[in-house]
Amino acid sequence: MKCWICGAEEAATREHLAKASDLKALFGKPSQRYPLYFHASDRPGMPRRRNIRVGSLKSDTLKFAHRICLTCNSARTQPYDYAWELCSGDLRAAVPRLLARGSFRANWLFPYDTRRAMRFVHLYFTKLFGCLVIEGGIPIDIAPFSEAITSGRPHPHLYLAFGHLPLPVVMAGGSDVHTAQLERKVAFATWLYHVGDLAVNVMYALPGQHREGLKVAWHPHMGAQRLRFTRFSGETD
């Protein structure tokens, strides 16, 4: 199996559906005695699964089925992973304050080299959304995702919105990907990633799309001065 990011033949590793550090922050280290419980809706090649006991954060149950190479899953994207790990922890700790203010400054998260660090956060979700495109067979061109990750430049059509999503139980993961097509091509796609009550709405939007969710979204080309922090209802557009 080829790595979808760089095209290498030896794709032997798998990306976590929800970042391992996010899972550890919420649930600690699971064990066979104190497991996590995994739920997933139908995905191509993977039937609906409910209440699957998971005794380790390294379990393949918590990962995408499609593989990427070791270089892309380590040296190439570790800076992106680490940027989100820091961002996730600080945002989760400040949710009540951020809701009251409705926004935050990126240099509060990353006092040094702010724009670069926020670009890395964007690239982490570029990798995750690219995995979703590949795994789900979504008709979106994967080449710009690969180019963004390997070059370190932001994907031109991927936007992030940060906010609060109240859930009835403590969980981490993501929604289904919802798409809208124009002339037989996906023009807009939206996906919610959540860690506890912190959520990131990842949106793919071709030029000319004027969706409601984009009004509070951020892209690295907008700079990294002040980002919106909104209330999500679970329905995104």
PDB file of N, CA, C and O in Angstrom, residues 83-134:
ATOM      1  N   ALA A  83       1.987  20.829  17.685  1.00  0.00           N
ATOM      2  CA  ALA A  83       1.309  22.126  17.730  1.00  0.00           C
ATOM      3  C   ALA A  83      -0.144  21.954  18.167  1.00  0.00           C
ATOM      4  O   ALA A  83      -0.652  22.717  18.998  1.00  0.00           O
ATOM      5  N   TRP A  84      -0.829  20.937  17.613  1.00  0.00           N
ATOM      6  CA  TRP A  84      -2.213  20.716  18.028  1.00  0.00           C
ATOM      7  C   TRP A  84      -2.284  20.236  19.476  1.00  0.00           C
ATOM      8  O   TRP A  84      -3.191  20.618  20.218  1.00  0.00           O
ATOM      9  N   GLU A  85      -1.342  19.417  19.918  1.00  0.00           N
ATOM     10  CA  GLU A  85      -1.349  18.947  21.301  1.00  0.00           C
ATOM     11  C   GLU A  85      -1.313  20.131  22.270  1.00  0.00           C
ATOM     12  O   GLU A  85      -2.077  20.176  23.246  1.00  0.00           O
ATOM     13  N   LEU A  86      -0.445  21.106  22.004  1.00  0.00           N
ATOM     14  CA  LEU A  86      -0.367  22.293  22.860  1.00  0.00           C
ATOM     15  C   LEU A  86      -1.640  23.128  22.754  1.00  0.00           C
ATOM     16  O   LEU A  86      -2.193  23.581  23.763  1.00  0.00           O
ATOM     17  N   CYS A  87      -2.096  23.334  21.532  1.00  0.00           N
ATOM     18  CA  CYS A  87      -3.295  24.131  21.286  1.00  0.00           C
ATOM     19  C   CYS A  87      -4.510  23.502  21.963  1.00  0.00           C
ATOM     20  O   CYS A  87      -5.294  24.186  22.633  1.00  0.00           O
ATOM     21  N   SER A  88      -4.667  22.205  21.813  1.00  0.00           N
ATOM     22  CA  SER A  88      -5.804  21.490  22.380  1.00  0.00           C
ATOM     23  C   SER A  88      -5.857  21.639  23.896  1.00  0.00           C
ATOM     24  O   SER A  88      -6.908  21.953  24.471  1.00  0.00           O
ATOM     25  N   GLY A  89      -4.736  21.430  24.552  1.00  0.00           N
ATOM     26  CA  GLY A  89      -4.716  21.511  26.008  1.00  0.00           C
ATOM     27  C   GLY A  89      -5.075  22.889  26.524  1.00  0.00           C
ATOM     28  O   GLY A  89      -5.876  23.037  27.460  1.00  0.00           O
ATOM     29  N   ASP A  90      -4.508  23.931  25.915  1.00  0.00           N
ATOM     30  CA  ASP A  90      -4.777  25.293  26.375  1.00  0.00           C
ATOM     31  C   ASP A  90      -6.216  25.710  26.091  1.00  0.00           C
ATOM     32  O   ASP A  90      -6.855  26.374  26.920  1.00  0.00           O
ATOM     33  N   LEU A  91      -6.740  25.347  24.926  1.00  0.00           N
ATOM     34  CA  LEU A  91      -8.118  25.714  24.606  1.00  0.00           C
ATOM     35  C   LEU A  91      -9.109  25.005  25.525  1.00  0.00           C
ATOM     36  O   LEU A  91     -10.071  25.617  26.012  1.00  0.00           O
ATOM     37  N   ARG A  92      -8.887  23.719  25.783  1.00  0.00           N
ATOM     38  CA  ARG A  92      -9.807  22.982  26.661  1.00  0.00           C
ATOM     39  C   ARG A  92      -9.833  23.570  28.068  1.00  0.00           C
ATOM     40  O   ARG A  92     -10.888  23.644  28.700  1.00  0.00           O
ATOM     41  N   ALA A  93      -8.675  23.991  28.538  1.00  0.00           N
ATOM     42  CA  ALA A  93      -8.598  24.546  29.893  1.00  0.00           C
ATOM     43  C   ALA A  93      -9.284  25.902  30.000  1.00  0.00           C
ATOM     44  O   ALA A  93      -9.638  26.334  31.101  1.00  0.00           O
ATOM     45  N   ALA A  94      -9.485  26.565  28.870  1.00  0.00           N
ATOM     46  CA  ALA A  94     -10.000  27.937  28.895  1.00  0.00           C
ATOM     47  C   ALA A  94     -11.385  28.075  28.272  1.00  0.00           C
ATOM     48  O   ALA A  94     -11.826  29.199  28.016  1.00  0.00           O
ATOM     49  N   VAL A  95     -12.094  26.973  28.033  1.00  0.00           N
ATOM     50  CA  VAL A  95     -13.378  27.042  27.326  1.00  0.00           C
ATOM     51  C   VAL A  95     -14.356  28.045  27.937  1.00  0.00           C
ATOM     52  O   VAL A  95     -14.923  28.879  27.215  1.00  0.00           O
ATOM     53  N   PRO A  96     -14.615  28.042  29.248  1.00  0.00           N
ATOM     54  CA  PRO A  96     -15.577  29.019  29.790  1.00  0.00           C
ATOM     55  C   PRO A  96     -15.177  30.469  29.509  1.00  0.00           C
ATOM     56  O   PRO A  96     -16.018  31.297  29.131  1.00  0.00           O
ATOM     57  N   ARG A  97     -13.901  30.774  29.675  1.00  0.00           N
ATOM     58  CA  ARG A  97     -13.431  32.141  29.437  1.00  0.00           C
ATOM     59  C   ARG A  97     -13.526  32.503  27.958  1.00  0.00           C
ATOM     60  O   ARG A  97     -13.917  33.626  27.604  1.00  0.00           O
ATOM     61  N   LEU A  98     -13.194  31.551  27.092  1.00  0.00           N
ATOM     62  CA  LEU A  98     -13.246  31.815  25.654  1.00  0.00           C
ATOM     63  C   LEU A  98     -14.678  32.022  25.177  1.00  0.00           C
ATOM     64  O   LEU A  98     -14.938  32.859  24.311  1.00  0.00           O
ATOM     65  N   LEU A  99     -15.615  31.262  25.756  1.00  0.00           N
ATOM     66  CA  LEU A  99     -17.022  31.455  25.401  1.00  0.00           C
ATOM     67  C   LEU A  99     -17.500  32.846  25.790  1.00  0.00           C
ATOM     68  O   LEU A  99     -18.252  33.491  25.055  1.00  0.00           O
ATOM     69  N   ALA A 100     -17.073  33.314  26.953  1.00  0.00           N
ATOM     70  CA  ALA A 100     -17.487  34.639  27.413  1.00  0.00           C
ATOM     71  C   ALA A 100     -16.926  35.734  26.513  1.00  0.00           C
ATOM     72  O   ALA A 100     -17.603  36.725  26.224  1.00  0.00           O
ATOM     73  N   ARG A 101     -15.707  35.544  26.041  1.00  0.00           N
ATOM     74  CA  ARG A 101     -15.065  36.560  25.210  1.00  0.00           C
ATOM     75  C   ARG A 101     -15.432  36.430  23.737  1.00  0.00           C
ATOM     76  O   ARG A 101     -15.449  37.419  23.004  1.00  0.00           O
ATOM     77  N   GLY A 102     -15.655  35.204  23.296  1.00  0.00           N
ATOM     78  CA  GLY A 102     -16.013  34.980  21.900  1.00  0.00           C
ATOM     79  C   GLY A 102     -14.846  34.960  20.940  1.00  0.00           C
ATOM     80  O   GLY A 102     -15.039  34.809  19.731  1.00  0.00           O
ATOM     81  N   SER A 103     -13.628  35.091  21.453  1.00  0.00           N
ATOM     82  CA  SER A 103     -12.455  35.073  20.580  1.00  0.00           C
ATOM     83  C   SER A 103     -11.204  34.894  21.432  1.00  0.00           C
ATOM     84  O   SER A 103     -11.257  34.962  22.669  1.00  0.00           O
ATOM     85  N   PHE A 104     -10.082  34.677  20.762  1.00  0.00           N
ATOM     86  CA  PHE A 104      -8.800  34.587  21.463  1.00  0.00           C
ATOM     87  C   PHE A 104      -7.687  35.013  20.522  1.00  0.00           C
ATOM     88  O   PHE A 104      -7.824  34.952  19.300  1.00  0.00           O
ATOM     89  N   ARG A 105      -6.606  35.459  21.112  1.00  0.00           N
ATOM     90  CA  ARG A 105      -5.426  35.824  20.329  1.00  0.00           C
ATOM     91  C   ARG A 105      -4.518  34.613  20.182  1.00  0.00           C
ATOM     92  O   ARG A 105      -4.261  33.904  21.152  1.00  0.00           O
ATOM     93  N   ALA A 106      -4.031  34.392  18.981  1.00  0.00           N
ATOM     94  CA  ALA A 106      -3.178  33.235  18.736  1.00  0.00           C
ATOM     95  C   ALA A 106      -1.877  33.317  19.521  1.00  0.00           C
ATOM     96  O   ALA A 106      -1.312  32.286  19.901  1.00  0.00           O
ATOM     97  N   ASN A 107      -1.393  34.536  19.784  1.00  0.00           N
ATOM     98  CA  ASN A 107      -0.131  34.636  20.529  1.00  0.00           C
ATOM     99  C   ASN A 107      -0.310  34.318  22.009  1.00  0.00           C
ATOM    100  O   ASN A 107       0.666  34.204  22.744  1.00  0.00           O
ATOM    101  N   TRP A 108      -1.553  34.186  22.464  1.00  0.00           N
ATOM    102  CA  TRP A 108      -1.794  33.638  23.803  1.00  0.00           C
ATOM    103  C   TRP A 108      -1.451  32.146  23.812  1.00  0.00           C
ATOM    104  O   TRP A 108      -0.867  31.637  24.771  1.00  0.00           O
ATOM    105  N   LEU A 109      -1.785  31.439  22.733  1.00  0.00           N
ATOM    106  CA  LEU A 109      -1.450  30.022  22.625  1.00  0.00           C
ATOM    107  C   LEU A 109       0.032  29.815  22.353  1.00  0.00           C
ATOM    108  O   LEU A 109       0.669  28.947  22.949  1.00  0.00           O
ATOM    109  N   PHE A 110       0.556  30.610  21.428  1.00  0.00           N
ATOM    110  CA  PHE A 110       1.942  30.452  20.991  1.00  0.00           C
ATOM    111  C   PHE A 110       2.622  31.823  21.031  1.00  0.00           C
ATOM    112  O   PHE A 110       2.570  32.573  20.054  1.00  0.00           O
ATOM    113  N   PRO A 111       3.255  32.170  22.149  1.00  0.00           N
ATOM    114  CA  PRO A 111       3.869  33.499  22.275  1.00  0.00           C
ATOM    115  C   PRO A 111       5.002  33.743  21.281  1.00  0.00           C
ATOM    116  O   PRO A 111       5.279  34.887  20.939  1.00  0.00           O
ATOM    117  N   TYR A 112       5.660  32.681  20.844  1.00  0.00           N
ATOM    118  CA  TYR A 112       6.795  32.823  19.939  1.00  0.00           C
ATOM    119  C   TYR A 112       6.485  32.137  18.606  1.00  0.00           C
ATOM    120  O   TYR A 112       5.926  31.043  18.573  1.00  0.00           O
ATOM    121  N   ASP A 113       6.868  32.797  17.518  1.00  0.00           N
ATOM    122  CA  ASP A 113       6.659  32.242  16.175  1.00  0.00           C
ATOM    123  C   ASP A 113       5.194  31.831  15.991  1.00  0.00           C
ATOM    124  O   ASP A 113       4.880  30.712  15.565  1.00  0.00           O
ATOM    125  N   THR A 114       4.307  32.756  16.315  1.00  0.00           N
ATOM    126  CA  THR A 114       2.873  32.463  16.379  1.00  0.00           C
ATOM    127  C   THR A 114       2.305  31.985  15.050  1.00  0.00           C
ATOM    128  O   THR A 114       1.582  30.981  14.992  1.00  0.00           O
ATOM    129  N   ARG A 115       2.604  32.697  13.979  1.00  0.00           N
ATOM    130  CA  ARG A 115       2.022  32.348  12.677  1.00  0.00           C
ATOM    131  C   ARG A 115       2.457  30.954  12.238  1.00  0.00           C
ATOM    132  O   ARG A 115       1.657  30.191  11.693  1.00  0.00           O
ATOM    133  N   ARG A 116       3.709  30.629  12.484  1.00  0.00           N
ATOM    134  CA  ARG A 116       4.218  29.311  12.102  1.00  0.00           C
ATOM    135  C   ARG A 116       3.519  28.211  12.899  1.00  0.00           C
ATOM    136  O   ARG A 116       3.102  27.188  12.343  1.00  0.00           O
ATOM    137  N   ALA A 117       3.372  28.421  14.203  1.00  0.00           N
ATOM    138  CA  ALA A 117       2.733  27.416  15.050  1.00  0.00           C
ATOM    139  C   ALA A 117       1.273  27.212  14.657  1.00  0.00           C
ATOM    140  O   ALA A 117       0.789  26.072  14.604  1.00  0.00           O
ATOM    141  N   MET A 118       0.560  28.291  14.359  1.00  0.00           N
ATOM    142  CA  MET A 118      -0.835  28.154  13.948  1.00  0.00           C
ATOM    143  C   MET A 118      -0.943  27.487  12.575  1.00  0.00           C
ATOM    144  O   MET A 118      -1.891  26.742  12.309  1.00  0.00           O
ATOM    145  N   ARG A 119       0.025  27.753  11.711  1.00  0.00           N
ATOM    146  CA  ARG A 119       0.040  27.050  10.423  1.00  0.00           C
ATOM    147  C   ARG A 119       0.214  25.552  10.648  1.00  0.00           C
ATOM    148  O   ARG A 119      -0.393  24.734   9.950  1.00  0.00           O
ATOM    149  N   PHE A 120       1.012  25.185  11.629  1.00  0.00           N
ATOM    150  CA  PHE A 120       1.196  23.763  11.939  1.00  0.00           C
ATOM    151  C   PHE A 120      -0.105  23.140  12.459  1.00  0.00           C
ATOM    152  O   PHE A 120      -0.409  21.984  12.163  1.00  0.00           O
ATOM    153  N   VAL A 121      -0.869  23.893  13.253  1.00  0.00           N
ATOM    154  CA  VAL A 121      -2.179  23.397  13.692  1.00  0.00           C
ATOM    155  C   VAL A 121      -3.062  23.129  12.469  1.00  0.00           C
ATOM    156  O   VAL A 121      -3.725  22.094  12.364  1.00  0.00           O
ATOM    157  N   HIS A 122      -3.056  24.065  11.544  1.00  0.00           N
ATOM    158  CA  HIS A 122      -3.823  23.913  10.301  1.00  0.00           C
ATOM    159  C   HIS A 122      -3.369  22.663   9.542  1.00  0.00           C
ATOM    160  O   HIS A 122      -4.193  21.897   9.021  1.00  0.00           O
ATOM    161  N   LEU A 123      -2.067  22.422   9.502  1.00  0.00           N
ATOM    162  CA  LEU A 123      -1.539  21.270   8.769  1.00  0.00           C
ATOM    163  C   LEU A 123      -1.846  19.954   9.482  1.00  0.00           C
ATOM    164  O   LEU A 123      -1.978  18.913   8.828  1.00  0.00           O
ATOM    165  N   TYR A 124      -1.972  19.985  10.809  1.00  0.00           N
ATOM    166  CA  TYR A 124      -2.406  18.769  11.507  1.00  0.00           C
ATOM    167  C   TYR A 124      -3.789  18.358  11.016  1.00  0.00           C
ATOM    168  O   TYR A 124      -4.033  17.185  10.701  1.00  0.00           O
ATOM    169  N   PHE A 125      -4.698  19.313  10.922  1.00  0.00           N
ATOM    170  CA  PHE A 125      -6.046  18.979  10.467  1.00  0.00           C
ATOM    171  C   PHE A 125      -6.095  18.721   8.963  1.00  0.00           C
ATOM    172  O   PHE A 125      -6.992  18.025   8.486  1.00  0.00           O
ATOM    173  N   THR A 126      -5.129  19.246   8.227  1.00  0.00           N
ATOM    174  CA  THR A 126      -5.008  18.886   6.817  1.00  0.00           C
ATOM    175  C   THR A 126      -4.697  17.396   6.692  1.00  0.00           C
ATOM    176  O   THR A 126      -5.275  16.691   5.853  1.00  0.00           O
ATOM    177  N   LYS A 127      -3.789  16.918   7.533  1.00  0.00           N
ATOM    178  CA  LYS A 127      -3.460  15.489   7.527  1.00  0.00           C
ATOM    179  C   LYS A 127      -4.672  14.649   7.925  1.00  0.00           C
ATOM    180  O   LYS A 127      -5.000  13.655   7.261  1.00  0.00           O
ATOM    181  N   LEU A 128      -5.356  15.054   8.984  1.00  0.00           N
ATOM    182  CA  LEU A 128      -6.489  14.270   9.464  1.00  0.00           C
ATOM    183  C   LEU A 128      -7.621  14.248   8.437  1.00  0.00           C
ATOM    184  O   LEU A 128      -8.217  13.197   8.171  1.00  0.00           O
ATOM    185  N   PHE A 129      -7.906  15.405   7.841  1.00  0.00           N
ATOM    186  CA  PHE A 129      -8.984  15.460   6.855  1.00  0.00           C
ATOM    187  C   PHE A 129      -8.594  14.686   5.594  1.00  0.00           C
ATOM    188  O   PHE A 129      -9.438  14.031   4.973  1.00  0.00           O
ATOM    189  N   GLY A 130      -7.321  14.734   5.226  1.00  0.00           N
ATOM    190  CA  GLY A 130      -6.857  13.939   4.091  1.00  0.00           C
ATOM    191  C   GLY A 130      -7.058  12.454   4.327  1.00  0.00           C
ATOM    192  O   GLY A 130      -7.451  11.711   3.417  1.00  0.00           O
ATOM    193  N   CYS A 131      -6.800  12.002   5.555  1.00  0.00           N
ATOM    194  CA  CYS A 131      -7.049  10.597   5.895  1.00  0.00           C
ATOM    195  C   CYS A 131      -8.530  10.257   5.736  1.00  0.00           C
ATOM    196  O   CYS A 131      -8.885   9.171   5.256  1.00  0.00           O
ATOM    197  N   LEU A 132      -9.400  11.181   6.122  1.00  0.00           N
ATOM    198  CA  LEU A 132     -10.840  10.960   5.973  1.00  0.00           C
ATOM    199  C   LEU A 132     -11.238  10.872   4.502  1.00  0.00           C
ATOM    200  O   LEU A 132     -12.078  10.050   4.120  1.00  0.00           O
ATOM    201  N   VAL A 133     -10.646  11.719   3.674  1.00  0.00           N
ATOM    202  CA  VAL A 133     -10.939  11.702   2.235  1.00  0.00           C
ATOM    203  C   VAL A 133     -10.547  10.355   1.631  1.00  0.00           C
ATOM    204  O   VAL A 133     -11.314   9.734   0.887  1.00  0.00           O
ATOM    205  N   ILE A 134      -9.346   9.889   1.971  1.00  0.00           N
ATOM    206  CA  ILE A 134      -8.865   8.611   1.449  1.00  0.00           C
ATOM    207  C   ILE A 134      -9.715   7.459   1.966  1.00  0.00           C
ATOM    208  O   ILE A 134     -10.177   6.602   1.200  1.00  0.00           O
TER     209      ILE A 134
END
